[in-house]
Amino acid sequence: MKALPMGQDLPLRDIHAPPAPDFWPPAPGWWVLLGLGLILLGLGAWWLLRRYRIARRRRKVLDELSGLGGRYSGPQLVAEVSALLKRVALACYPRTDVASLTGSSWLELLDRTGGAGRFSSGPGAVLAEGPYAPAPQFDAEALLALARDWIRRNL
């Protein structure tokens, strides 16, 4: 090899960095992250839609309950409230557990599922015999409030 005299530059090229990686296609990790993100987005949308439907159904039932108080009184109000609670119970619990219940067994189910004893020994006790009595004595506002509370707990 021939030595260069002092003061002369060597004929070397400067170091070059490798080119930046292309934007597309992304690395496999980004594909995995995208897939997980789409799954989470789908689950979030499903959950929100489910919550919206439950809230809409609860609103409809509570609106129907509010309308009962203005349209009916006496045994007709008791029968309509009981029928509404039965429809909600059938939607929330197995049909075999709910459909055949009447009287005190119906009140026991309502107490077990959110009534806290207020159906068997409170304003809800009228539901057992009230629809069949000629003039039941009950507090309509307390019965509607109890039914509203039970529906909110179960829908």
Short mmCIF file of C-alpha atoms in Angstrom, two decimals, residues 5-85:
data_model
loop_
_atom_site.label_atom_id
_atom_site.label_comp_id
_atom_site.label_asym_id
_atom_site.label_seq_id
_atom_site.Cartn_x
_atom_site.Cartn_y
_atom_site.Cartn_z
CA PRO A 5 2.13 12.43 1.78
CA MET A 6 1.18 14.58 4.76
CA GLY A 7 -1.61 17.05 4.22
CA GLN A 8 -3.50 15.06 1.64
CA ASP A 9 -6.92 13.67 2.39
CA LEU A 10 -7.58 10.03 2.08
CA PRO A 11 -9.97 9.03 -0.72
CA LEU A 12 -12.61 7.66 1.71
CA ARG A 13 -16.34 8.17 1.57
CA ASP A 14 -18.30 9.37 4.58
CA ILE A 15 -20.38 6.89 6.62
CA HIS A 16 -23.96 6.68 5.40
CA ALA A 17 -26.86 5.78 7.67
CA PRO A 18 -29.22 3.14 6.33
CA PRO A 19 -32.45 4.48 4.83
CA ALA A 20 -35.46 4.87 7.16
CA PRO A 21 -37.86 1.94 7.08
CA ASP A 22 -40.86 2.30 4.81
CA PHE A 23 -44.18 3.38 6.30
CA TRP A 24 -45.98 0.52 4.60
CA PRO A 25 -46.26 -2.37 5.31
CA PRO A 26 -46.09 -1.99 9.08
CA ALA A 27 -44.26 -4.41 11.31
CA PRO A 28 -46.21 -7.44 12.64
CA GLY A 29 -46.55 -5.85 16.07
CA TRP A 30 -48.55 -2.98 14.59
CA TRP A 31 -50.93 -5.47 12.94
CA VAL A 32 -51.48 -7.17 16.29
CA LEU A 33 -52.06 -3.80 17.96
CA LEU A 34 -54.53 -2.82 15.23
CA GLY A 35 -56.42 -6.10 15.66
CA LEU A 36 -56.63 -5.66 19.43
CA GLY A 37 -57.77 -2.08 18.98
CA LEU A 38 -60.55 -3.14 16.60
CA ILE A 39 -61.66 -5.87 18.98
CA LEU A 40 -61.77 -3.40 21.88
CA LEU A 41 -63.63 -0.87 19.75
CA GLY A 42 -66.19 -3.49 18.76
CA LEU A 43 -66.66 -4.64 22.37
CA GLY A 44 -67.06 -1.03 23.51
CA ALA A 45 -69.67 -0.34 20.82
CA TRP A 46 -71.54 -3.55 21.73
CA TRP A 47 -71.50 -2.61 25.44
CA LEU A 48 -72.74 0.93 24.75
CA LEU A 49 -75.51 -0.34 22.48
CA ARG A 50 -76.56 -2.87 25.11
CA ARG A 51 -76.63 -0.19 27.83
CA TYR A 52 -78.65 2.09 25.56
CA ARG A 53 -81.22 -0.63 24.85
CA ILE A 54 -81.55 -1.49 28.54
CA ALA A 55 -82.01 2.18 29.45
CA ARG A 56 -84.56 2.64 26.65
CA ARG A 57 -86.51 -0.42 27.80
CA ARG A 58 -86.40 0.77 31.42
CA ARG A 59 -87.62 4.23 30.35
CA LYS A 60 -90.52 2.73 28.38
CA VAL A 61 -91.61 0.54 31.30
CA LEU A 62 -91.34 3.41 33.79
CA ASP A 63 -93.33 5.67 31.47
CA GLU A 64 -95.99 2.98 31.23
CA LEU A 65 -96.06 2.70 35.03
CA SER A 66 -96.45 6.46 35.37
CA GLY A 67 -99.35 6.37 32.93
CA LEU A 68 -101.11 3.69 34.96
CA GLY A 69 -101.38 6.01 37.95
CA GLY A 70 -103.29 8.57 35.91
CA ARG A 71 -105.60 6.16 34.05
CA TYR A 72 -106.61 3.64 36.70
CA SER A 73 -107.61 3.48 40.34
CA GLY A 74 -108.74 0.86 42.82
CA PRO A 75 -108.57 -2.81 41.85
CA GLN A 76 -107.88 -1.96 38.20
CA LEU A 77 -104.70 -0.07 39.18
CA VAL A 78 -103.56 -2.99 41.35
CA ALA A 79 -104.20 -5.47 38.52
CA GLU A 80 -102.37 -3.33 35.97
CA VAL A 81 -99.35 -2.79 38.25
CA SER A 82 -99.20 -6.51 38.98
CA ALA A 83 -99.40 -7.35 35.26
CA LEU A 84 -96.63 -4.87 34.45
CA LEU A 85 -94.40 -6.30 37.18
#
